[in-house]
């Protein structure tokens, strides 16, 4: 009986964890799609209607959203999605700068040649496809989505290479804020795909030198340029 009770408890715990993650993903999807807006006030019941989840699931979600700075609870008014402002964007990019400089330095010294070659191949493919289709006037949403995916992948790869789940989690929350609050300015558009891919290739060249200081300096330049574009 004790073993059965333990198994039931473990299954229940996994089920609750899965439900919490589903609630979080549902909320962030609504933010990224613009169905929930920065500065908007929401009640718990409105969130249940928007997400299709239970009230108990929403109540468990709220503390996490507060800790991550995605909402603030205002007495007698409800929950408010945090406002976007210049300071938030500057702070978010400064956070990225501190983490990614260190991540690039470690990656330069420890990543395999195969990992670097694969990242370079993906970027070169995006650049070739984009420039060829641009000349022919055949740019599509799929091409932009592919470029955006490769863009985010490089940064996430560097961060995840550290092998630190706390840093990876904090980095993704920070990136989520940038995506929410500056959806247009922080996403790649036709004018920025080519320069961004070339900047990334410069980062990869620096990483390939195996010089940690050079890698850190080059990615810092890239992040600061991205910050200026977002602002």
Coordinates of N, CA and C in Angstrom, one line a residue:
X1 N 0.8 -1.2 0.0 CA 0.0 0.0 0.0 C 0.8 1.3 0.0
X2 N 1.9 1.3 0.9 CA 2.7 2.5 0.8 C 3.3 2.8 -0.5
X3 N 3.8 1.7 -1.2 CA 4.4 1.9 -2.5 C 3.3 2.4 -3.5
X4 N 2.1 1.9 -3.4 CA 1.0 2.4 -4.3 C 0.7 3.8 -4.0
X5 N 0.7 4.2 -2.7 CA 0.4 5.6 -2.4 C 1.5 6.5 -2.9
X6 N 2.7 6.1 -2.8 CA 3.9 6.9 -3.3 C 3.7 7.1 -4.8
X7 N 3.4 6.0 -5.5 CA 3.2 6.1 -7.0 C 2.1 7.1 -7.4
X8 N 1.0 7.0 -6.6 CA -0.1 7.9 -6.9 C 0.3 9.3 -6.7
X9 N 1.0 9.5 -5.6 CA 1.5 10.9 -5.2 C 2.4 11.4 -6.3
X10 N 3.3 10.6 -6.8 CA 4.2 11.0 -7.8 C 3.5 11.3 -9.1
X11 N 2.5 10.5 -9.5 CA 1.7 10.8 -10.7 C 0.9 12.1 -10.6
X12 N 0.4 12.3 -9.4 CA -0.4 13.5 -9.1 C 0.5 14.7 -9.2
X13 N 1.7 14.6 -8.7 CA 2.7 15.7 -8.7 C 3.1 16.1 -10.2
X14 N 3.3 15.0 -11.0 CA 3.7 15.2 -12.4 C 2.5 15.9 -13.1
X15 N 1.3 15.4 -12.8 CA 0.1 16.0 -13.5 C -0.1 17.5 -13.1
X16 N 0.2 17.8 -11.9 CA 0.1 19.2 -11.4 C 1.1 20.1 -12.1
X17 N 2.3 19.5 -12.2 CA 3.4 20.3 -12.8 C 3.1 20.5 -14.3
X18 N 2.6 19.5 -15.0 CA 2.2 19.6 -16.4 C 1.1 20.7 -16.6
X19 N 0.2 20.7 -15.6 CA -0.9 21.7 -15.7 C -0.4 23.1 -15.5
X20 N 0.6 23.3 -14.6 CA 1.2 24.6 -14.4 C 1.9 25.1 -15.6
X21 N 2.7 24.2 -16.2 CA 3.4 24.6 -17.4 C 2.4 24.9 -18.6
X22 N 1.3 24.2 -18.7 CA 0.3 24.5 -19.7 C -0.3 25.9 -19.5
X23 N -0.5 26.2 -18.2 CA -1.1 27.5 -17.9 C -0.1 28.6 -18.3
X24 N 1.2 28.4 -18.0 CA 2.2 29.4 -18.3 C 2.4 29.6 -19.8
X25 N 2.4 28.5 -20.5 CA 2.5 28.6 -22.0 C 1.3 29.2 -22.6
X26 N 0.1 29.0 -22.1 CA -1.1 29.6 -22.6 C -1.0 31.1 -22.4
X27 N -0.6 31.5 -21.2 CA -0.5 32.9 -20.9 C 0.5 33.6 -21.8
X28 N 1.7 33.1 -21.9 CA 2.7 33.7 -22.7 C 2.4 33.7 -24.2
X29 N 1.7 32.7 -24.7 CA 1.2 32.7 -26.1 C 0.2 33.8 -26.3
X30 N -0.6 34.1 -25.3 CA -1.6 35.2 -25.5 C -0.8 36.5 -25.5
X31 N 0.2 36.7 -24.7 CA 1.0 37.9 -24.7 C 1.7 38.1 -26.1
X32 N 2.3 37.0 -26.6 CA 3.1 37.1 -27.8 C 2.2 37.3 -29.0
X33 N 1.0 36.9 -28.9 CA 0.0 37.1 -30.1 C -0.6 38.4 -30.0
X34 N -0.5 39.2 -28.9 CA -1.1 40.5 -28.7 C -2.5 40.4 -28.2
X35 N -3.0 39.2 -27.9 CA -4.3 39.1 -27.3 C -4.4 39.6 -25.8
X36 N -3.2 39.6 -25.2 CA -3.1 40.3 -23.9 C -2.0 41.4 -24.1
X37 N -2.3 42.6 -23.7 CA -1.4 43.7 -24.1 C -0.7 44.3 -22.8
X38 N 0.5 44.8 -23.0 CA 1.2 45.5 -21.9 C 0.3 46.5 -21.3
X39 N 0.3 46.6 -20.0 CA -0.5 47.6 -19.3 C -1.9 47.2 -19.1
X40 N -2.4 46.1 -19.7 CA -3.8 45.7 -19.6 C -4.1 45.1 -18.2
X41 N -5.3 45.5 -17.7 CA -5.8 44.9 -16.4 C -6.6 43.6 -16.7
X42 N -6.4 42.6 -15.8 CA -7.1 41.4 -16.0 C -7.5 40.8 -14.6
X43 N -8.7 40.2 -14.6 CA -9.1 39.5 -13.4 C -8.7 38.0 -13.6
X44 N -8.8 37.3 -12.5 CA -8.5 35.8 -12.6 C -9.6 35.1 -13.5
X45 N -10.8 35.6 -13.3 CA -11.8 34.9 -14.2 C -11.7 35.3 -15.6
X46 N -11.2 36.5 -15.9 CA -10.9 36.8 -17.4 C -9.8 35.9 -17.9
X47 N -8.8 35.6 -17.1 CA -7.7 34.7 -17.5 C -8.2 33.3 -17.7
X48 N -9.2 32.8 -16.9 CA -9.7 31.5 -17.1 C -10.5 31.4 -18.5
X49 N -11.1 32.5 -18.8 CA -11.9 32.6 -20.1 C -10.9 32.6 -21.3
X50 N -9.8 33.4 -21.1 CA -8.9 33.5 -22.2 C -8.1 32.3 -22.5
X51 N -7.7 31.6 -21.4 CA -6.8 30.4 -21.5 C -7.6 29.1 -21.6
X52 N -8.8 29.1 -21.1 CA -9.6 27.9 -21.1 C -9.2 27.0 -20.0
X53 N -8.4 27.5 -19.0 CA -8.0 26.7 -17.9 C -8.9 27.0 -16.6
X54 N -8.7 26.2 -15.6 CA -9.5 26.3 -14.4 C -9.0 27.5 -13.6
X55 N -9.8 27.9 -12.7 CA -9.5 29.0 -11.8 C -8.3 28.6 -10.8
X56 N -8.3 27.3 -10.4 CA -7.2 26.9 -9.5 C -5.9 26.9 -10.3
X57 N -5.9 26.6 -11.5 CA -4.7 26.6 -12.3 C -4.2 28.0 -12.5
X58 N -5.1 29.0 -12.7 CA -4.7 30.4 -12.8 C -4.1 30.9 -11.5
X59 N -4.8 30.5 -10.4 CA -4.3 31.0 -9.1 C -2.9 30.5 -8.8
X60 N -2.6 29.3 -9.3 CA -1.2 28.7 -9.1 C -0.2 29.4 -10.1
X61 N -0.7 29.9 -11.2 CA 0.1 30.6 -12.2 C 0.6 32.0 -11.7
X62 N -0.3 32.7 -11.0 CA -0.1 34.1 -10.7 C 1.2 34.3 -10.0
X63 N 1.6 33.6 -8.9 CA 2.9 33.9 -8.2 C 4.1 33.8 -9.2
X64 N 4.1 32.8 -10.1 CA 5.2 32.7 -11.0 C 5.3 33.9 -11.9
X65 N 4.1 34.4 -12.4 CA 4.1 35.6 -13.3 C 4.6 36.8 -12.5
X66 N 4.2 36.9 -11.2 CA 4.7 38.0 -10.4 C 6.2 38.0 -10.2
X67 N 6.7 36.8 -9.9 CA 8.2 36.7 -9.6 C 8.9 37.0 -10.9
X68 N 8.4 36.6 -12.1 CA 9.1 36.9 -13.3 C 8.9 38.3 -13.8
X69 N 8.1 39.1 -13.1 CA 7.9 40.5 -13.5 C 7.0 40.7 -14.7
X70 N 6.2 39.7 -15.0 CA 5.3 39.8 -16.1 C 3.9 40.4 -15.8
X71 N 3.6 40.3 -14.5 CA 2.4 41.0 -14.0 C 2.7 41.6 -12.6
X72 N 1.9 42.6 -12.3 CA 1.8 43.1 -10.9 C 0.4 43.1 -10.4
X73 N 0.2 42.7 -9.2 CA -1.2 42.7 -8.6 C -1.4 44.0 -7.9
X74 N -2.5 44.7 -8.3 CA -2.8 46.0 -7.7 C -4.1 45.8 -7.0
X75 N -4.1 46.1 -5.7 CA -5.3 45.9 -4.8 C -6.5 46.6 -5.4
X76 N -7.6 45.9 -5.4 CA -9.0 46.4 -5.9 C -9.0 46.7 -7.4
X77 N -8.0 46.4 -8.1 CA -8.0 46.6 -9.5 C -7.7 45.3 -10.3
X78 N -7.0 44.4 -9.7 CA -6.7 43.2 -10.3 C -5.2 43.1 -10.7
X79 N -5.0 42.3 -11.7 CA -3.6 42.1 -12.2 C -3.3 42.9 -13.4
X80 N -2.2 43.5 -13.5 CA -1.8 44.4 -14.6 C -0.5 43.8 -15.3
X81 N -0.6 43.6 -16.6 CA 0.6 43.3 -17.3 C 1.5 44.5 -17.3
X82 N 2.8 44.2 -17.0 CA 3.7 45.3 -16.9 C 3.8 46.2 -18.1
X83 N 4.0 47.5 -17.9 CA 4.1 48.4 -19.0 C 5.5 48.3 -19.7
X84 N 5.5 48.6 -21.0 CA 6.7 48.7 -21.7 C 7.2 50.2 -21.6
X85 N 8.5 50.3 -21.4 CA 9.1 51.6 -21.5 C 10.6 51.5 -21.9
X86 N 11.2 52.6 -22.1 CA 12.6 52.6 -22.6 C 13.5 52.0 -21.5
X87 N 13.2 52.3 -20.3 CA 14.1 51.7 -19.2 C 14.0 50.2 -19.2
X88 N 12.8 49.6 -19.4 CA 12.7 48.2 -19.4 C 13.5 47.6 -20.5
X89 N 13.5 48.2 -21.7 CA 14.2 47.7 -22.9 C 15.7 47.8 -22.6
X90 N 16.1 48.9 -22.1 CA 17.6 49.1 -21.8 C 18.0 48.0 -20.8
X91 N 17.2 47.8 -19.7 CA 17.6 46.9 -18.7 C 17.7 45.5 -19.3
X92 N 16.7 45.1 -20.2 CA 16.7 43.8 -20.7 C 17.9 43.5 -21.6
X93 N 18.3 44.5 -22.4 CA 19.5 44.3 -23.2 C 20.8 44.3 -22.4
X94 N 20.8 45.1 -21.3 CA 22.0 45.0 -20.5 C 22.1 43.6 -19.8
X95 N 21.0 43.1 -19.4 CA 21.0 41.7 -18.9 C 21.5 40.7 -19.9
X96 N 21.0 40.9 -21.2 CA 21.5 40.0 -22.2 C 23.1 40.2 -22.4
X97 N 23.5 41.4 -22.4 CA 24.9 41.7 -22.6 C 25.8 41.0 -21.6
X98 N 25.4 41.1 -20.3 CA 26.2 40.5 -19.3 C 26.3 39.0 -19.5
X99 N 25.1 38.4 -19.8 CA 25.1 36.9 -19.9 C 25.8 36.4 -21.2
X100 N 25.5 37.1 -22.3 CA 26.0 36.6 -23.5 C 27.5 36.8 -23.8
X101 N 28.0 37.8 -23.1 CA 29.5 38.0 -23.2 C 30.2 36.8 -22.6
X102 N 29.8 36.4 -21.4 CA 30.4 35.3 -20.7 C 30.1 34.0 -21.5
X103 N 28.9 33.8 -22.0 CA 28.5 32.6 -22.7 C 29.4 32.5 -24.0
X104 N 29.6 33.6 -24.7 CA 30.4 33.5 -25.9 C 31.9 33.2 -25.6
X105 N 32.4 33.7 -24.5 CA 33.7 33.4 -24.1 C 33.9 31.9 -23.8
X106 N 32.9 31.3 -23.1 CA 33.0 29.9 -22.8 C 32.8 29.1 -24.0
X107 N 31.9 29.5 -24.9 CA 31.6 28.7 -26.1 C 32.9 28.7 -27.0
X108 N 33.5 29.8 -27.1 CA 34.7 29.9 -27.9 C 35.8 29.0 -27.5
X109 N 35.9 28.7 -26.2 CA 37.0 27.8 -25.7 C 36.6 26.4 -25.7
X110 N 35.3 26.1 -25.6 CA 34.9 24.7 -25.3 C 34.0 24.0 -26.4
X111 N 33.4 24.8 -27.3 CA 32.4 24.2 -28.2 C 33.2 23.4 -29.3
X112 N 32.6 22.4 -29.8 CA 33.2 21.6 -30.9 C 33.2 22.3 -32.2
X113 N 34.2 21.9 -33.0 CA 34.2 22.5 -34.4 C 32.9 22.1 -35.2
X114 N 32.3 21.0 -34.9 CA 31.1 20.6 -35.6 C 30.0 21.5 -35.2
X115 N 29.9 21.9 -33.9 CA 28.8 22.8 -33.5 C 28.9 24.1 -34.2
X116 N 30.1 24.6 -34.3 CA 30.4 25.9 -35.0 C 30.1 25.8 -36.4
X117 N 30.5 24.7 -37.1 CA 30.3 24.5 -38.5 C 28.8 24.5 -38.8
X118 N 28.0 23.8 -37.9 CA 26.5 23.7 -38.2 C 25.9 25.1 -38.0
X119 N 26.3 25.9 -37.1 CA 25.7 27.2 -36.9 C 26.0 28.1 -38.1
X120 N 27.3 28.0 -38.6 CA 27.7 28.8 -39.8 C 26.9 28.3 -41.0
X121 N 26.7 27.0 -41.2 CA 26.0 26.5 -42.3 C 24.5 27.1 -42.3
X122 N 23.9 27.1 -41.2 CA 22.5 27.6 -41.1 C 22.4 29.0 -41.4
X123 N 23.4 29.8 -41.0 CA 23.3 31.3 -41.2 C 23.6 31.5 -42.7
X124 N 24.6 30.8 -43.3 CA 24.9 31.1 -44.7 C 23.7 30.7 -45.6
X125 N 23.0 29.6 -45.2 CA 21.9 29.2 -46.0 C 20.8 30.2 -46.0
X126 N 20.5 30.8 -44.8 CA 19.5 31.9 -44.7 C 19.9 33.1 -45.5
X127 N 21.2 33.4 -45.5 CA 21.7 34.6 -46.2 C 21.5 34.4 -47.7
X128 N 21.9 33.2 -48.2 CA 21.9 32.9 -49.6 C 20.4 32.9 -50.1
X129 N 19.5 32.2 -49.3 CA 18.1 32.2 -49.7 C 17.5 33.5 -49.7
X130 N 17.8 34.3 -48.7 CA 17.1 35.6 -48.6 C 17.5 36.5 -49.7
X131 N 18.8 36.6 -49.9 CA 19.3 37.5 -50.9 C 18.9 37.1 -52.3
X132 N 18.9 35.8 -52.6 CA 18.4 35.3 -53.9 C 16.9 35.7 -54.1
X133 N 16.1 35.4 -53.1 CA 14.7 35.6 -53.3 C 14.4 37.1 -53.2
X134 N 15.2 37.9 -52.5 CA 15.0 39.3 -52.5 C 15.2 39.9 -53.9
X135 N 16.2 39.5 -54.6 CA 16.5 40.0 -55.9 C 15.3 39.7 -56.9
X136 N 14.7 38.5 -56.6 CA 13.6 38.1 -57.5 C 12.2 38.6 -57.0
X137 N 12.2 39.3 -55.9 CA 11.0 39.8 -55.4 C 10.1 38.7 -54.9
X138 N 10.7 37.7 -54.3 CA 9.9 36.5 -53.8 C 10.0 36.3 -52.3
X139 N 10.2 37.3 -51.6 CA 10.3 37.2 -50.1 C 9.0 36.7 -49.6
X140 N 9.1 35.8 -48.6 CA 7.9 35.3 -48.0 C 7.9 35.3 -46.5
X141 N 6.8 35.1 -45.9 CA 6.8 35.0 -44.4 C 7.6 33.9 -43.9
X142 N 7.6 32.8 -44.7 CA 8.4 31.6 -44.3 C 9.9 31.9 -44.2
X143 N 10.4 32.7 -45.2 CA 11.8 33.0 -45.2 C 12.1 33.9 -44.0
X144 N 11.3 34.8 -43.6 CA 11.5 35.7 -42.5 C 11.4 34.9 -41.2
X145 N 10.5 33.9 -41.1 CA 10.4 33.1 -40.0 C 11.6 32.2 -39.8
X146 N 12.2 31.7 -40.9 CA 13.4 30.9 -40.9 C 14.6 31.7 -40.4
X147 N 14.7 33.0 -40.9 CA 15.7 33.9 -40.4 C 15.6 34.2 -38.9
X148 N 14.4 34.4 -38.5 CA 14.2 34.7 -37.1 C 14.5 33.5 -36.2
X149 N 14.2 32.3 -36.7 CA 14.5 31.1 -35.9 C 16.0 30.9 -35.8
X150 N 16.8 31.1 -36.9 CA 18.2 31.0 -36.8 C 18.8 32.1 -36.0
X151 N 18.3 33.3 -36.0 CA 18.7 34.4 -35.2 C 18.6 34.0 -33.7
X152 N 17.4 33.6 -33.2 CA 17.2 33.2 -31.8 C 18.0 32.0 -31.4
X153 N 18.2 31.0 -32.4 CA 18.9 29.8 -32.1 C 20.4 30.1 -31.7
X154 N 21.0 31.0 -32.3 CA 22.4 31.2 -32.0 C 22.5 31.7 -30.6
X155 N 21.7 32.7 -30.2 CA 21.8 33.2 -28.8 C 21.4 32.2 -27.8
X156 N 20.4 31.4 -28.0 CA 20.0 30.4 -27.1 C 21.0 29.3 -27.0
X157 N 21.7 29.0 -28.1 CA 22.7 27.9 -28.1 C 23.9 28.4 -27.2
X158 N 24.3 29.6 -27.3 CA 25.4 30.1 -26.5 C 25.0 30.0 -25.0
X159 N 23.8 30.5 -24.7 CA 23.4 30.5 -23.3 C 23.3 29.1 -22.7
X160 N 22.6 28.2 -23.5 CA 22.4 26.8 -23.0 C 23.7 26.0 -22.9
X161 N 24.7 26.4 -23.6 CA 26.0 25.8 -23.6 C 26.6 25.9 -22.2
X162 N 26.3 26.9 -21.5 CA 26.8 27.0 -20.1 C 26.4 25.9 -19.2
X163 N 25.3 25.2 -19.6 CA 24.8 24.1 -18.8 C 24.2 24.5 -17.4
X164 N 23.7 25.8 -17.3 CA 23.2 26.3 -16.1 C 21.7 26.6 -16.3
X165 N 20.9 25.7 -15.7 CA 19.4 25.9 -15.9 C 18.9 27.2 -15.3
X166 N 19.4 27.7 -14.3 CA 19.0 29.0 -13.7 C 19.2 30.1 -14.7
X167 N 20.4 30.1 -15.3 CA 20.7 31.2 -16.3 C 19.8 31.0 -17.5
X168 N 19.7 29.8 -18.0 CA 18.9 29.6 -19.2 C 17.4 30.0 -19.0
X169 N 16.9 29.7 -17.8 CA 15.5 30.1 -17.5 C 15.4 31.6 -17.4
X170 N 16.3 32.2 -16.7 CA 16.2 33.7 -16.5 C 16.4 34.4 -17.9
X171 N 17.3 33.9 -18.7 CA 17.5 34.4 -20.0 C 16.3 34.4 -20.9
X172 N 15.5 33.3 -20.8 CA 14.3 33.1 -21.7 C 13.2 34.0 -21.2
X173 N 13.1 34.2 -19.9 CA 12.1 35.2 -19.4 C 12.4 36.6 -19.8
X174 N 13.7 36.9 -19.8 CA 14.1 38.3 -20.2 C 13.8 38.4 -21.7
X175 N 14.1 37.4 -22.5 CA 13.9 37.5 -24.0 C 12.4 37.6 -24.2
X176 N 11.6 36.9 -23.4 CA 10.1 36.9 -23.6 C 9.6 38.3 -23.4
X177 N 10.2 39.1 -22.4 CA 9.7 40.4 -22.2 C 10.0 41.3 -23.4
X178 N 11.2 41.1 -24.0 CA 11.5 41.9 -25.2 C 10.6 41.6 -26.3
X179 N 10.3 40.3 -26.5 CA 9.4 39.9 -27.6 C 8.0 40.4 -27.4
X180 N 7.6 40.5 -26.1 CA 6.2 41.0 -25.8 C 6.1 42.5 -26.0
X181 N 7.1 43.2 -25.4 CA 7.0 44.7 -25.4 C 7.4 45.4 -26.6
X182 N 8.3 44.7 -27.4 CA 8.8 45.4 -28.6 C 8.7 44.4 -29.8
X183 N 7.5 43.8 -30.0 CA 7.3 42.8 -31.0 C 7.8 43.2 -32.3
X184 N 7.5 44.4 -32.8 CA 8.0 44.8 -34.1 C 9.4 45.1 -34.1
X185 N 9.9 45.9 -33.1 CA 11.3 46.3 -33.2 C 12.3 45.3 -32.9
X186 N 11.9 44.2 -32.2 CA 12.9 43.1 -31.9 C 12.8 41.9 -32.8
X187 N 11.8 41.9 -33.7 CA 11.7 40.9 -34.7 C 12.4 41.3 -36.0
X188 N 13.0 40.3 -36.7 CA 13.6 40.6 -37.9 C 12.6 41.0 -39.0
X189 N 12.9 42.1 -39.8 CA 12.1 42.4 -41.0 C 13.0 42.4 -42.2
X190 N 12.5 42.7 -43.3 CA 13.3 42.5 -44.6 C 14.6 43.4 -44.5
X191 N 14.5 44.6 -43.9 CA 15.6 45.5 -43.9 C 16.8 45.0 -43.0
X192 N 16.4 44.1 -42.0 CA 17.4 43.8 -41.0 C 17.9 42.3 -41.1
X193 N 17.4 41.5 -42.0 CA 17.8 40.1 -42.1 C 19.3 40.0 -42.5
X194 N 19.6 40.7 -43.6 CA 21.0 40.6 -44.1 C 22.0 41.1 -43.1
X195 N 21.9 42.4 -42.6 CA 22.9 42.8 -41.6 C 22.9 42.0 -40.4
X196 N 21.8 41.4 -39.9 CA 21.8 40.6 -38.7 C 22.6 39.3 -39.0
X197 N 22.3 38.7 -40.1 CA 23.0 37.4 -40.5 C 24.5 37.7 -40.6
X198 N 24.9 38.8 -41.2 CA 26.3 39.1 -41.3 C 26.9 39.4 -40.0
X199 N 26.2 40.0 -39.1 CA 26.7 40.2 -37.7 C 26.9 38.9 -37.0
X200 N 26.0 38.0 -37.2 CA 26.1 36.7 -36.6 C 27.3 35.9 -37.2
X201 N 27.5 36.0 -38.5 CA 28.6 35.4 -39.1 C 29.9 35.9 -38.5
X202 N 30.0 37.2 -38.2 CA 31.1 37.8 -37.6 C 31.3 37.3 -36.2
X203 N 30.2 37.1 -35.5 CA 30.3 36.4 -34.1 C 30.9 35.0 -34.3
X204 N 30.4 34.3 -35.2 CA 30.9 32.9 -35.4 C 32.3 32.9 -35.8
X205 N 32.8 33.8 -36.6 CA 34.2 33.9 -36.9 C 35.0 34.2 -35.7
X206 N 34.5 35.0 -34.8 CA 35.2 35.3 -33.6 C 35.3 34.1 -32.7
X207 N 34.1 33.4 -32.6 CA 34.1 32.2 -31.8 C 35.1 31.1 -32.3
X208 N 35.2 31.1 -33.7 CA 36.1 30.1 -34.3 C 37.6 30.4 -34.0
X209 N 37.9 31.6 -33.6 CA 39.3 31.9 -33.3 C 39.7 31.3 -32.0
X210 N 38.7 30.9 -31.2 CA 38.9 30.3 -29.8 C 39.5 31.4 -28.9
X211 N 39.4 32.6 -29.2 CA 39.8 33.7 -28.3 C 38.6 34.2 -27.5
X212 N 38.5 33.9 -26.2 CA 37.3 34.3 -25.5 C 37.1 35.8 -25.4
X213 N 38.1 36.6 -25.3 CA 38.0 38.0 -25.3 C 37.4 38.6 -26.6
X214 N 37.9 38.1 -27.7 CA 37.4 38.5 -29.0 C 36.0 38.1 -29.2
X215 N 35.6 36.9 -28.8 CA 34.3 36.5 -29.0 C 33.3 37.3 -28.1
X216 N 33.7 37.6 -26.9 CA 32.9 38.5 -26.0 C 32.7 39.9 -26.6
X217 N 33.8 40.4 -27.1 CA 33.7 41.8 -27.7 C 32.8 41.9 -28.9
X218 N 32.9 40.9 -29.8 CA 32.1 40.9 -31.0 C 30.6 40.7 -30.8
X219 N 30.3 39.8 -29.8 CA 28.9 39.6 -29.6 C 28.3 40.8 -28.8
X220 N 29.2 41.5 -28.1 CA 28.7 42.7 -27.4 C 28.3 43.8 -28.4
X221 N 29.1 43.9 -29.4 CA 28.8 44.9 -30.5 C 27.4 44.5 -31.1
X222 N 27.2 43.3 -31.4 CA 25.9 42.8 -32.0 C 24.8 43.1 -31.1
X223 N 24.9 42.8 -29.8 CA 23.8 43.0 -28.9 C 23.4 44.5 -28.8
X224 N 24.5 45.4 -28.7 CA 24.2 46.8 -28.6 C 23.6 47.4 -29.9
X225 N 23.9 46.8 -31.0 CA 23.2 47.2 -32.2 C 21.8 46.8 -32.2
X226 N 21.5 45.6 -31.7 CA 20.1 45.1 -31.6 C 19.3 46.0 -30.6
X227 N 20.0 46.4 -29.6 CA 19.3 47.3 -28.6 C 19.0 48.7 -29.2
X228 N 19.9 49.2 -30.0 CA 19.6 50.5 -30.6 C 18.5 50.4 -31.6
X229 N 18.4 49.3 -32.3 CA 17.3 49.1 -33.3 C 16.0 49.0 -32.5
X230 N 16.0 48.3 -31.4 CA 14.7 48.1 -30.6 C 14.3 49.5 -30.0
X231 N 15.2 50.3 -29.7 CA 14.8 51.6 -29.1 C 14.5 52.6 -30.2

